[in-house]
Short mmCIF file of C-alpha atoms and ligand atoms in Angstrom, two decimals:
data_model
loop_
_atom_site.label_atom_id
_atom_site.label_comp_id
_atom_site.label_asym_id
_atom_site.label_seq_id
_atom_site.Cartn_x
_atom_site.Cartn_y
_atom_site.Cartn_z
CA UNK A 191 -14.56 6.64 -19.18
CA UNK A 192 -13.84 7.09 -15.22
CA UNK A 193 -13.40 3.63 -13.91
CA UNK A 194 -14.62 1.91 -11.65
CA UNK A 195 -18.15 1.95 -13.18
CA UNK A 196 -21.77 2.19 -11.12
CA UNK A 197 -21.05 -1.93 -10.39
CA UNK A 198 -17.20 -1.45 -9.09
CA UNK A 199 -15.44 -3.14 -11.99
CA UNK A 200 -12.44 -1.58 -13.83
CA UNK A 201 -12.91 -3.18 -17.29
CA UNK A 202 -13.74 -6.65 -15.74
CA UNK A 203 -11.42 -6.58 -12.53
CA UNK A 204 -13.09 -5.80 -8.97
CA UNK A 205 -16.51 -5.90 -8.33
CA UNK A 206 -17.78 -6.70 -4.78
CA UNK A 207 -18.06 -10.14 -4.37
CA UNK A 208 -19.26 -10.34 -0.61
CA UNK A 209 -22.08 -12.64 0.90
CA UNK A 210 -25.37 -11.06 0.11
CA UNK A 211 -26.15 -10.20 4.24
CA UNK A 212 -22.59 -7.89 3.72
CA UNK A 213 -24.34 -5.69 0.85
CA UNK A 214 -26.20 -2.90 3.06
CA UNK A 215 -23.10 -2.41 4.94
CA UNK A 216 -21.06 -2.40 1.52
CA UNK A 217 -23.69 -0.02 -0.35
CA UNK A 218 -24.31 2.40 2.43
CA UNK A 219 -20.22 2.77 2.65
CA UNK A 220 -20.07 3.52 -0.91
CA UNK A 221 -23.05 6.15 -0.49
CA UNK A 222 -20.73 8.09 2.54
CA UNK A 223 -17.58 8.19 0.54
CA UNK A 224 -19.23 9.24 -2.62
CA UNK A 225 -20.53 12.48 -0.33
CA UNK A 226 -17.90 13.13 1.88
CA UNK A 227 -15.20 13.12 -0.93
CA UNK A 228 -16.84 16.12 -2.87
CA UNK A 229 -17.59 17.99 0.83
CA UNK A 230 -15.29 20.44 1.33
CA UNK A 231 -15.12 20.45 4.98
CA UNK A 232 -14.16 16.93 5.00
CA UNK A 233 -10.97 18.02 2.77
CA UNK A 234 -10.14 20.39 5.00
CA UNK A 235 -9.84 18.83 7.67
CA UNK A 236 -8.08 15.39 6.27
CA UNK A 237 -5.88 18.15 4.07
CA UNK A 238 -5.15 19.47 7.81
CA UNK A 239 -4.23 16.33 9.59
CA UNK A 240 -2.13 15.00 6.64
CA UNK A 241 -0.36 18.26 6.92
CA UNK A 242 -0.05 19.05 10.53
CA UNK A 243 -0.02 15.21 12.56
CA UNK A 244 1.14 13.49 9.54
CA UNK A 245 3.95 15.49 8.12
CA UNK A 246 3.06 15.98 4.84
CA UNK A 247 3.85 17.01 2.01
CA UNK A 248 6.63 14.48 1.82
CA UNK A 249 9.70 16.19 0.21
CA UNK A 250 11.01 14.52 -3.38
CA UNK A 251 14.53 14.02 -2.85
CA UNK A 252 17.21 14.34 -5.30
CA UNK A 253 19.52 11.18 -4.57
CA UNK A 254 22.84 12.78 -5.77
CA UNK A 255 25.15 10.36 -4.36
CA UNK A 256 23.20 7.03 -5.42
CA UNK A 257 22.57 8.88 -9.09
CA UNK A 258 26.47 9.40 -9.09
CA UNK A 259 27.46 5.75 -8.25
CA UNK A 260 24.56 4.60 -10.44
CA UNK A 261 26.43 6.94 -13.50
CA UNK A 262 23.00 7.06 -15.33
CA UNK A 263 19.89 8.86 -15.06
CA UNK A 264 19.08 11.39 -12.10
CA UNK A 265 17.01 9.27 -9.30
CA UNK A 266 14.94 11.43 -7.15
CA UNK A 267 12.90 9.59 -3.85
CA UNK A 268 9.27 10.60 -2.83
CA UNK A 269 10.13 10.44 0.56
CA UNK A 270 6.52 8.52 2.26
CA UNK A 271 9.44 7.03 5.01
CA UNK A 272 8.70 10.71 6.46
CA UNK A 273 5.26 9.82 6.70
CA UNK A 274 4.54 9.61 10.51
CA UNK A 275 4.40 6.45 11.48
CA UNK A 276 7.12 5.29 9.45
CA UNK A 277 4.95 4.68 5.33
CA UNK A 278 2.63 5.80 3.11
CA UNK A 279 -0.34 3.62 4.93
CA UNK A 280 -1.19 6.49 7.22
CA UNK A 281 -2.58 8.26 4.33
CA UNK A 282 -5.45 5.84 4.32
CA UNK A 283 -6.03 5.45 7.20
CA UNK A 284 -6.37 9.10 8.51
CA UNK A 285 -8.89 8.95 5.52
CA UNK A 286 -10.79 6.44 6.90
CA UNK A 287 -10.97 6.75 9.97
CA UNK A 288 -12.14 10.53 9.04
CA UNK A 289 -14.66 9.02 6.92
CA UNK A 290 -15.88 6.33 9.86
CA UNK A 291 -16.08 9.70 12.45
CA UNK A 292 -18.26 11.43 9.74
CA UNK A 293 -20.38 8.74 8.97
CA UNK A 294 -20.88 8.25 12.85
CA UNK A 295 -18.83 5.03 13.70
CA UNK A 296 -18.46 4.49 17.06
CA UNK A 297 -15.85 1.89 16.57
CA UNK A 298 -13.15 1.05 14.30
CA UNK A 299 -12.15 -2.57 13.29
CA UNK A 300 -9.06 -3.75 11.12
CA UNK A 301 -7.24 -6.71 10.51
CA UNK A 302 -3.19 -7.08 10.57
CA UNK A 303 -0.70 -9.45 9.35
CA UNK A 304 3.16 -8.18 9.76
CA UNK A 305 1.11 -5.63 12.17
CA UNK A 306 2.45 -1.98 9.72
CA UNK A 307 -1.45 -2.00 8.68
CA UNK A 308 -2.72 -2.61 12.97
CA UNK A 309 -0.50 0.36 13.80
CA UNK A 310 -1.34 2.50 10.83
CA UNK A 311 -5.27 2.26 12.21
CA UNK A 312 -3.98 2.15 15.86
CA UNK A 313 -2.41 5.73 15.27
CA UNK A 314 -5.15 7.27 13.23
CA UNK A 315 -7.86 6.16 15.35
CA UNK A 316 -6.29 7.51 18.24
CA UNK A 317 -5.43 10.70 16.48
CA UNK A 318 -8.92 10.94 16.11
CA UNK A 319 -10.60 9.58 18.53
CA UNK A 320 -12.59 6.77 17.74
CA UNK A 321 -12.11 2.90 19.34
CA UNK A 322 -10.01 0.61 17.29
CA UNK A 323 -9.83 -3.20 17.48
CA UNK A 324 -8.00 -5.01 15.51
CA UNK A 325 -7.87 -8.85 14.30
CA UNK A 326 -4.65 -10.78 14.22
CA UNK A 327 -3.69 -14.21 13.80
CA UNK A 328 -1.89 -15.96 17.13
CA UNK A 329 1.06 -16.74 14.71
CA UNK A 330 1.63 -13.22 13.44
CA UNK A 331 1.05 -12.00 16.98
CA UNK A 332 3.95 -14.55 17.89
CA UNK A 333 6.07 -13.03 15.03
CA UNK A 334 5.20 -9.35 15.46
CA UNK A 335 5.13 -8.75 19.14
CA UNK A 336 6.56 -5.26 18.63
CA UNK A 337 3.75 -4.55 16.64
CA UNK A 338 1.17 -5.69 18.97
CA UNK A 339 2.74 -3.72 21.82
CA UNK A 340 2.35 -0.90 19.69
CA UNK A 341 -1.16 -0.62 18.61
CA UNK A 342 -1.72 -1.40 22.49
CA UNK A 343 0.45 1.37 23.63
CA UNK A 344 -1.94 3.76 21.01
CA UNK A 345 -5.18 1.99 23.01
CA UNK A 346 -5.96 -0.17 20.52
CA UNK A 347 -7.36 -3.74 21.28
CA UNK A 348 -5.42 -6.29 19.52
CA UNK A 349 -7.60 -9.44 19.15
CA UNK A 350 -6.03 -12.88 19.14
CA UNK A 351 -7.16 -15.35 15.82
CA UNK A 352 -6.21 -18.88 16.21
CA UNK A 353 -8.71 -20.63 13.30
CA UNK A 354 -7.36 -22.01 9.96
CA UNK A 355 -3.50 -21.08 9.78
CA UNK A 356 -3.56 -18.50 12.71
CA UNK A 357 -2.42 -15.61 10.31
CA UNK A 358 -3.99 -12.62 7.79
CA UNK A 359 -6.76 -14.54 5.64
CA UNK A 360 -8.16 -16.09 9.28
CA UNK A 361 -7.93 -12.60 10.38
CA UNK A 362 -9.59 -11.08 7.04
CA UNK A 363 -12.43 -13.86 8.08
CA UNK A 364 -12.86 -12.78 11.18
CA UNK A 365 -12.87 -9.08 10.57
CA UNK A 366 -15.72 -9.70 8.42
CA UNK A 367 -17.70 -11.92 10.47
CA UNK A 368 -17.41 -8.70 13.34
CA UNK A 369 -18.49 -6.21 10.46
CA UNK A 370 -21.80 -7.89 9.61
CA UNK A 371 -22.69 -8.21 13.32
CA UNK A 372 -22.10 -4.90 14.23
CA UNK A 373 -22.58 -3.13 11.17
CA UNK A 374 -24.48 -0.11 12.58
CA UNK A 375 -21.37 1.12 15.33
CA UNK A 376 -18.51 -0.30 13.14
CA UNK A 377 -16.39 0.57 10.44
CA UNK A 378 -14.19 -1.77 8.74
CA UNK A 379 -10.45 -0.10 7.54
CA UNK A 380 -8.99 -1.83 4.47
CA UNK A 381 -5.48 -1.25 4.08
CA UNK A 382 -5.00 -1.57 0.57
CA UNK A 383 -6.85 -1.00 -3.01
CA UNK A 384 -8.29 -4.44 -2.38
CA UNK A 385 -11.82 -5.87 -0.97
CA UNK A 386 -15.48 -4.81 -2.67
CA UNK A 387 -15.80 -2.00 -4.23
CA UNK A 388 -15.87 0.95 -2.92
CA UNK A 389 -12.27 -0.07 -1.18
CA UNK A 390 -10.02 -0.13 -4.35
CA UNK A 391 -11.68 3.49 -5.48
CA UNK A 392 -11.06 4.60 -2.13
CA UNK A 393 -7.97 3.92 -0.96
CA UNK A 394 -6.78 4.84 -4.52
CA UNK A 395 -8.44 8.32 -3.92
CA UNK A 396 -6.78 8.37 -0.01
CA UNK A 397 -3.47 7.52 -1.56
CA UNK A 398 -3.39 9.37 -5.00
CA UNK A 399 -1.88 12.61 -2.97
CA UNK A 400 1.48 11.02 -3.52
CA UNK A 401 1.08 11.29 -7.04
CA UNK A 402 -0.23 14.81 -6.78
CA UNK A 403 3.10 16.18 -4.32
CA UNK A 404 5.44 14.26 -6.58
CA UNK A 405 4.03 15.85 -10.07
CA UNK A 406 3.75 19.21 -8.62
CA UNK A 407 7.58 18.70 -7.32
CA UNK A 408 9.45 17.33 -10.26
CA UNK A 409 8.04 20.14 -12.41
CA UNK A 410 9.06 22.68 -9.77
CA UNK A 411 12.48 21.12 -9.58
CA UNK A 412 13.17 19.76 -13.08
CA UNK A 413 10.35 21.70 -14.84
CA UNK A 414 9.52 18.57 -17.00
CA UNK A 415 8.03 15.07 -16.20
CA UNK A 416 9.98 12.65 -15.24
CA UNK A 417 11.23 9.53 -17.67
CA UNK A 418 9.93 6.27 -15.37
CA UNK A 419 8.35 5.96 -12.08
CA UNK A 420 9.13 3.00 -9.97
CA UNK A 421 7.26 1.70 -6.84
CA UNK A 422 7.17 -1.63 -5.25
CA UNK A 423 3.73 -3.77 -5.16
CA UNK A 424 2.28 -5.26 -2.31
CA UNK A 425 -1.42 -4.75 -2.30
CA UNK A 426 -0.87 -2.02 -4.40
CA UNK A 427 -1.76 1.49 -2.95
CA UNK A 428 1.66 3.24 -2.75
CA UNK A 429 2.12 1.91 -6.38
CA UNK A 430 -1.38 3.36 -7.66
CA UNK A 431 -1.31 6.39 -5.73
CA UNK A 432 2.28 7.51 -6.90
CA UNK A 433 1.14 6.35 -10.52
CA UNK A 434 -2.29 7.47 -10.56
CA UNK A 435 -1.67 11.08 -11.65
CA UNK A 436 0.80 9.83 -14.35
CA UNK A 437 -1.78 7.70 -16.57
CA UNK A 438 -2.04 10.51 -18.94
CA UNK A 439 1.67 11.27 -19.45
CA UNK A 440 4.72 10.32 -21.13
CA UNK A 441 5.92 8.32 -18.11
CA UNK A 442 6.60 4.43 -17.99
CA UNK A 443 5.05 3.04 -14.71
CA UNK A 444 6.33 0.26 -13.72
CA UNK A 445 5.30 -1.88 -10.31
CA UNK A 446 7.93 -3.98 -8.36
CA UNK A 447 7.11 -7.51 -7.05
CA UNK A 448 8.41 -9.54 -4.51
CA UNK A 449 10.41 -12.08 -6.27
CA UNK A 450 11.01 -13.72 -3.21
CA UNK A 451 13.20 -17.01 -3.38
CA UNK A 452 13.09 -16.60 -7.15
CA UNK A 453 10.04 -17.06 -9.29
CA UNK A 454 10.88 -20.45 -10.09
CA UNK A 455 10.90 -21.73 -6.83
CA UNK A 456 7.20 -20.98 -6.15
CA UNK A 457 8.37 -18.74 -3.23
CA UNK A 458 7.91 -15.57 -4.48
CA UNK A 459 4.77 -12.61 -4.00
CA UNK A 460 4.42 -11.40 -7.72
CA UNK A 461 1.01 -11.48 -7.85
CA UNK A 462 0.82 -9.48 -11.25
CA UNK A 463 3.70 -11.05 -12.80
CA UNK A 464 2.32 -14.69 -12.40
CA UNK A 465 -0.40 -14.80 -11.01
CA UNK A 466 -4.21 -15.73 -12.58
CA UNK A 467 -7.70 -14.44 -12.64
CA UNK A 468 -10.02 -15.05 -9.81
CA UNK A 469 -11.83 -14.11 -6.81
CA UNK A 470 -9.94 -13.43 -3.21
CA UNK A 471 -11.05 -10.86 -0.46
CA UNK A 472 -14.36 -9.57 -1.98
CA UNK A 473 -12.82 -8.86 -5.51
CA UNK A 474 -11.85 -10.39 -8.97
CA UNK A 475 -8.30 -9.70 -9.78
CA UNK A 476 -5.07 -11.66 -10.20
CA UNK A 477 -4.32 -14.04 -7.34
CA UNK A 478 -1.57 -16.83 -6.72
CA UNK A 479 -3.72 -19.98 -6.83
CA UNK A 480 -3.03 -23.47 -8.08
CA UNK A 481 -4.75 -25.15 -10.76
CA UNK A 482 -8.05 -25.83 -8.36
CA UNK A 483 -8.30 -21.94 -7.30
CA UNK A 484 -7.15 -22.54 -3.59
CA UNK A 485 -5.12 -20.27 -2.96
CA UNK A 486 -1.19 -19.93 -2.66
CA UNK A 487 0.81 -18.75 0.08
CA UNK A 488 2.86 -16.43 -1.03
CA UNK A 489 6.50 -15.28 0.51
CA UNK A 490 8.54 -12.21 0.80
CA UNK A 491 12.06 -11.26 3.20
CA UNK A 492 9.42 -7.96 3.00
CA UNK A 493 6.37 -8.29 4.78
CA UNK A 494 4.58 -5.51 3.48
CA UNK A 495 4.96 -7.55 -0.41
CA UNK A 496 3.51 -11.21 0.98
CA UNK A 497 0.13 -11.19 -0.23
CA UNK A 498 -1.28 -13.84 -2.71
CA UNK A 499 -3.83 -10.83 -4.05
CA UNK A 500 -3.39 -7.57 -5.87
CA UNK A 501 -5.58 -4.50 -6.55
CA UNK A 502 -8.10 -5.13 -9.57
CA UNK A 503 -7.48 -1.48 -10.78
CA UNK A 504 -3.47 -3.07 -11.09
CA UNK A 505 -4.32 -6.01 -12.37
CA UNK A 506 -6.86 -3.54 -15.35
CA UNK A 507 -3.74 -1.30 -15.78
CA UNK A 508 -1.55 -3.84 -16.41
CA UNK A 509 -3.52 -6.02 -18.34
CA UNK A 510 -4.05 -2.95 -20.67
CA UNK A 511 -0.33 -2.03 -21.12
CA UNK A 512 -0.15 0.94 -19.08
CA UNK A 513 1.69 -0.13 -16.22
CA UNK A 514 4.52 -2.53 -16.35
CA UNK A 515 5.62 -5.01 -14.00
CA UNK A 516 8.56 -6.70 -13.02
CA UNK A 517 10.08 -8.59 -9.63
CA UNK A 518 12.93 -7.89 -7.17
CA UNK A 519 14.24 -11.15 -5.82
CA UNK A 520 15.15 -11.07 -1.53
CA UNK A 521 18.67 -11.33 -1.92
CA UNK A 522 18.70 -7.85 -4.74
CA UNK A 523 16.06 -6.17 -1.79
CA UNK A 524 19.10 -6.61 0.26
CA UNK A 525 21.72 -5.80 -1.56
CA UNK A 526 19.31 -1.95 -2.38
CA UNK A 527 18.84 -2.11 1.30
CA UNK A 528 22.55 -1.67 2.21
CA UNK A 529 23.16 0.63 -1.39
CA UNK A 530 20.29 3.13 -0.25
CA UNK A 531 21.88 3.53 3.27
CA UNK A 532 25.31 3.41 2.63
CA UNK A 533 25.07 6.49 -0.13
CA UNK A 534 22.72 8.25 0.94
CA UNK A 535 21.62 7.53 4.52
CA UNK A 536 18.59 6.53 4.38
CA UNK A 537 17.90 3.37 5.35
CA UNK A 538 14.93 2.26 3.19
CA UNK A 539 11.91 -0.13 4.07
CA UNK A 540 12.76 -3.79 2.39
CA UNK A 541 9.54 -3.33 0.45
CA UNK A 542 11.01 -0.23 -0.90
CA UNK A 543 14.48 -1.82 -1.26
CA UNK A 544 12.68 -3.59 -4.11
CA UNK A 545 11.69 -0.53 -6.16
CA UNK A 546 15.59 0.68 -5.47
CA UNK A 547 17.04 -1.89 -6.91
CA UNK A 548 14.69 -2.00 -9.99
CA UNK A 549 15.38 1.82 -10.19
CA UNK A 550 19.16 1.62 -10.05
CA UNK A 551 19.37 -1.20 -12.63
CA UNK A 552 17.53 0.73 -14.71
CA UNK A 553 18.74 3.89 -14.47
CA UNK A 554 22.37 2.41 -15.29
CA UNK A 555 21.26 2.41 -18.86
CA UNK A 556 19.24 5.88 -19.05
CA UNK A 557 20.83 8.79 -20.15
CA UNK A 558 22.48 11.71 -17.56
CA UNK A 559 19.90 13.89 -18.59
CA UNK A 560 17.19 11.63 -17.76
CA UNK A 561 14.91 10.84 -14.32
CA UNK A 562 13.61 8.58 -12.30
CA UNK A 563 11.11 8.96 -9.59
CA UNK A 564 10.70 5.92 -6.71
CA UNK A 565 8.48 5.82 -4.52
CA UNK A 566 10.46 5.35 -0.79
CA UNK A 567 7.04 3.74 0.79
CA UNK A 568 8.40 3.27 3.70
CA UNK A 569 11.34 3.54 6.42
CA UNK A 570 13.46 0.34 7.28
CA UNK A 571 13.64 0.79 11.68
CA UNK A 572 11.39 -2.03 11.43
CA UNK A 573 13.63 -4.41 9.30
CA UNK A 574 16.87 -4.17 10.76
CA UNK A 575 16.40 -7.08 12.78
CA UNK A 576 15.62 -9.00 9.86
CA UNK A 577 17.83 -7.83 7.65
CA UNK A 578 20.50 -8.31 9.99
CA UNK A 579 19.46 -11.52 10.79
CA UNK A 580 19.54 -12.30 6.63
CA UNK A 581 23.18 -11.06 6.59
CA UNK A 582 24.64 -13.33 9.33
CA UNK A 583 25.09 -10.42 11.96
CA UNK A 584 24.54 -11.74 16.03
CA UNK A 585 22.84 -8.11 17.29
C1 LIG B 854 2.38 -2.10 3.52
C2 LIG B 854 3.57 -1.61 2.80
C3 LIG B 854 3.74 -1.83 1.42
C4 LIG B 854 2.79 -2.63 0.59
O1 LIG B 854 1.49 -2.15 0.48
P1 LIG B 854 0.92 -1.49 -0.86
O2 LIG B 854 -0.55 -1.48 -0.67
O3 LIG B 854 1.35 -2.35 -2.01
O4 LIG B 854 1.50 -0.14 -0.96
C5 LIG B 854 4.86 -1.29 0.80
N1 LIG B 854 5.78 -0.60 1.50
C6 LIG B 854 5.66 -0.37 2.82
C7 LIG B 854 6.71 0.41 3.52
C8 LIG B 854 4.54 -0.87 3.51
O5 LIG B 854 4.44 -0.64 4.83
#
C-alpha cells in the first residue's frame, strides 16, 4: 500500500497533530498539492527552474582518489553541494514556493535556526516572486549573522524571536501563530519531511528527484545498482529523497546521525538511533525527550543535524528494517571533512562529512568491484569558520 494513508500516518508514524483552528489551513494545503502534483504545467515549470536557476541535474561523481586511498569499494558522490545555493534544500523550496504562487499566496513565511533553511526560502521566493518573512530566534540571529544578512540581501524580512530559549522551537511557535492569523495570504514553507501531514509526503515528493538523477546515473555509468547508499540525517529529506527510489531494490540504505559529543554523553542529534516515540512539530515520530516527554536539546558541530525530531516516514522505514541507521561522532565529521577535501577537492558540508566518514569506513571492507553512493547534501563555505575554529586555527 502507498503510504501515507487518507489520515497522514505511515504505519502509525505522522499524522497531523495541530490545534483544531490550524485544520482548514492544513486540509486545504493538502487539497493544492494533491492537484498541482499530477498538473503537468506545474512540472514543467518546477522541472524548468530546477534545471535552469537551480543547476540541476546534479552530476554523480566518481571519487577516484578517495576510492583509491579507501582501497575498497568504488564511492561515487551525488553532488547536491552544486545545488545553487550551496544543498539539496532548494529543491523544496522552489517546490513550495511554486506551489504557494499557484495556490495564490501572497506571502511566504518560514522559520530558521542555523539560517541554511531562511536562505533556501529567501532565494526561492525571490526567484519567484512572492514576499518572504521569516522567523528566527534573537540567539540564532546572534550566531548566524551571515545568514541573516543574506536572506535580507534576497529581500527577505528576517523577524527577530526572543520568547522561551530565543532559538528554532520559539521560532516554529511563532511561525505558526502567523499562519493561523493570516491563513488566507500566507503560506507556511517547511524545510524538512516533518510537521502535519501533508509536509512529510511533500517534501519527500520535492526531494525524491535526487533519488531519481542518482538511479538513472549509476545505471548509465556502472549499468547495475549500486551496493549501499549513505546519507546523513538531520530532519531527514536529503536522506529520504536519495533513498526513496531505492525501497524496492537490492540496496542497503543506511541514514547517518549526528553523534555529536558521543552518544553517551547525552550530546549527540541521533534522533533515530535513540530516540523514543512521541509527538513534536505537528507529528508522531521519534524524538529526543526525557522520561516526562519534554523535550531534549539536541547538539551537533553540524547545524543542519541538531534537531531533537525526525521524519515519521524515517522513523516507519526504520522501524520496519528497511533503512538502517547509524551515528558519526563531531570529531570523525572532521576528520571526513579534511579527507573529502584533501583527495578530492571538494570541501564537503559537516553534515555531509558525516555520511563520508560512514561511507569510507565502510567501504574499507567492501569488495573493489563493489559501490557506494553518498549523498554530498551540501557544500562546506559555510563551515570553515567552524571547522577551523574546532581545529585550533586563528583565521
Ligand atoms: C539542512 C541540511 C541537512 C539536514 O536536513 P535533512 O532534512 O536531514 O536533509 C543536511 N545537509 C545539509 C548540507 C543541510 O543544509
Amino acid at each position: 500500500m502507498k503510504l501515507p494513508n487518507k489520515l497522514g500516518k505511515f504505519n502509525g508514524y505522522g499524522g497531523k497533530f495541530a490545534p483544531e483552528v490550524l485544520m482548514p489551513a492544513i486540509e486545504g494545503l493538502e487539497k493544492a498539492f494533491g492537484k498541482f502534483i499530477r498538473d503537468s504545467e506545474f512540472q514543467e515549470e518546477l522541472d524548468y527552474y530546477l534545471r535552469e536557476f537551480a543547476g540541476r541535474p546534479t552530476p554523480l561523481y566518481y571519487a577516484k582518489n578517495l576510492t583509491e586511498k579507501t582501497g575498497g569499494a568504488k564511492i561515487y558522490l551525488k553532488r547536491e553541494d552544486l545545488v545553487h545555493g550551496g544543498a539539496h534544500k532548494l529543491n523544496n523550496t522552489l517546490g513550495q514556493a511554486l506551489l504557494a504562487k499557484k495556490m495564490g499566496k501572497k506571502r511566504i513565511i518560514a522559520e530558521t535556526g542555523a539560517g541554511q533553511h531562511g536562505v533556501a526560502t529567501a532565494i526561492a521566493a525571490a526567484a519567484l516572486g512572492i514576499k518572504c518573512e521569516v522567523y528566527m530566534g534573537t540567539e540564532d540571529i546572534e550566531r548566524q549573522k551571515l545568514n541573516v544578512f543574506r536572506m535580507q540581501l534576497m529581500n527577505a524580512k528576517v523577524i527577530p524571536v526572543s520568547s522561551g530559549s530565543c532559538t528554532l522551537k520559539d521560532s516554529i511557535n511563532e511561525a505558526m501563530r502567523d499562519w493561523l492569523t493570516n491563513v488566507e495570504t500566507t503560506y507556511y514553507l517547511i524545510g524538512s519531511i516533518v510537521g502535519p501531514h501533508p509536509y512529510p509526503m511533500m517534501v519527500r515528493e520535492f526531494q525524491r528527484v535526487i533519488g531519481r538523477e542518482t538511479k538513472k546515473q549509476i545505471l548509465e555509468k556502472e549499468d547495475s545498482l549500486p551496493n549501499a547508499i549513505v546519507a546523513c540525517v538531520g530532519g531527514g529529506s536529503n536522506a529520504l529523497g536519495t533513498f526513496y527510489e531505492f525501497l524496492e531494490d537490492e540496496v542497503e540504505l543506511i541514514g547517518v546521525e549526528a553523534g555529536g559529543k558521543g552518544i553517551k554523553t547525552g550530546k549527540h542529534g541521533a534522533t533515530l538511533c535513540t530516540g523514543t516515540d512521541g509527538v513534536l512539530h505537528g507529528t508522531y515520530s521519534k524524538l529526543l525527550q526525557d522520561r516526562y516527554g519534554q523535550i531534549e536539546i539536541s547538539y551537533s558541530i553540524a547545524a543542519g543535524l541538531d534537531y531533537p525530531g525526525v521524519g515519521p516516514e524515517l522513523s516507519y522505514l526504520v522501524k520496519k528494517g528497511r533503512i538502517k541507521v547509524t551515528s558519526v561522532t563531531d570529531d570523525e565529521a572532521l576528520e571526513a571533512f579534511k579527507l573529502l577535501s584533501q583527495t578530492e577537492g571538494i570541501v564537503p558540508a559537516l553534515e555531509s562529512a558525516h555520511a563520508i566518514y560512514h561511507a569510507v569506513k565502510i567501504a574499507e571492507k567492501m569488495e573493489k568491484d563493489q559501490k557506494i553512493v553518498v549523498n554530498l547534501s551540501g557544500r562546506g563555505d559555510k563551515d570553515v569558520f567552524v571547522v577551523a575554529e574546532a581545529l585550533g586555527v586563528k583565521l
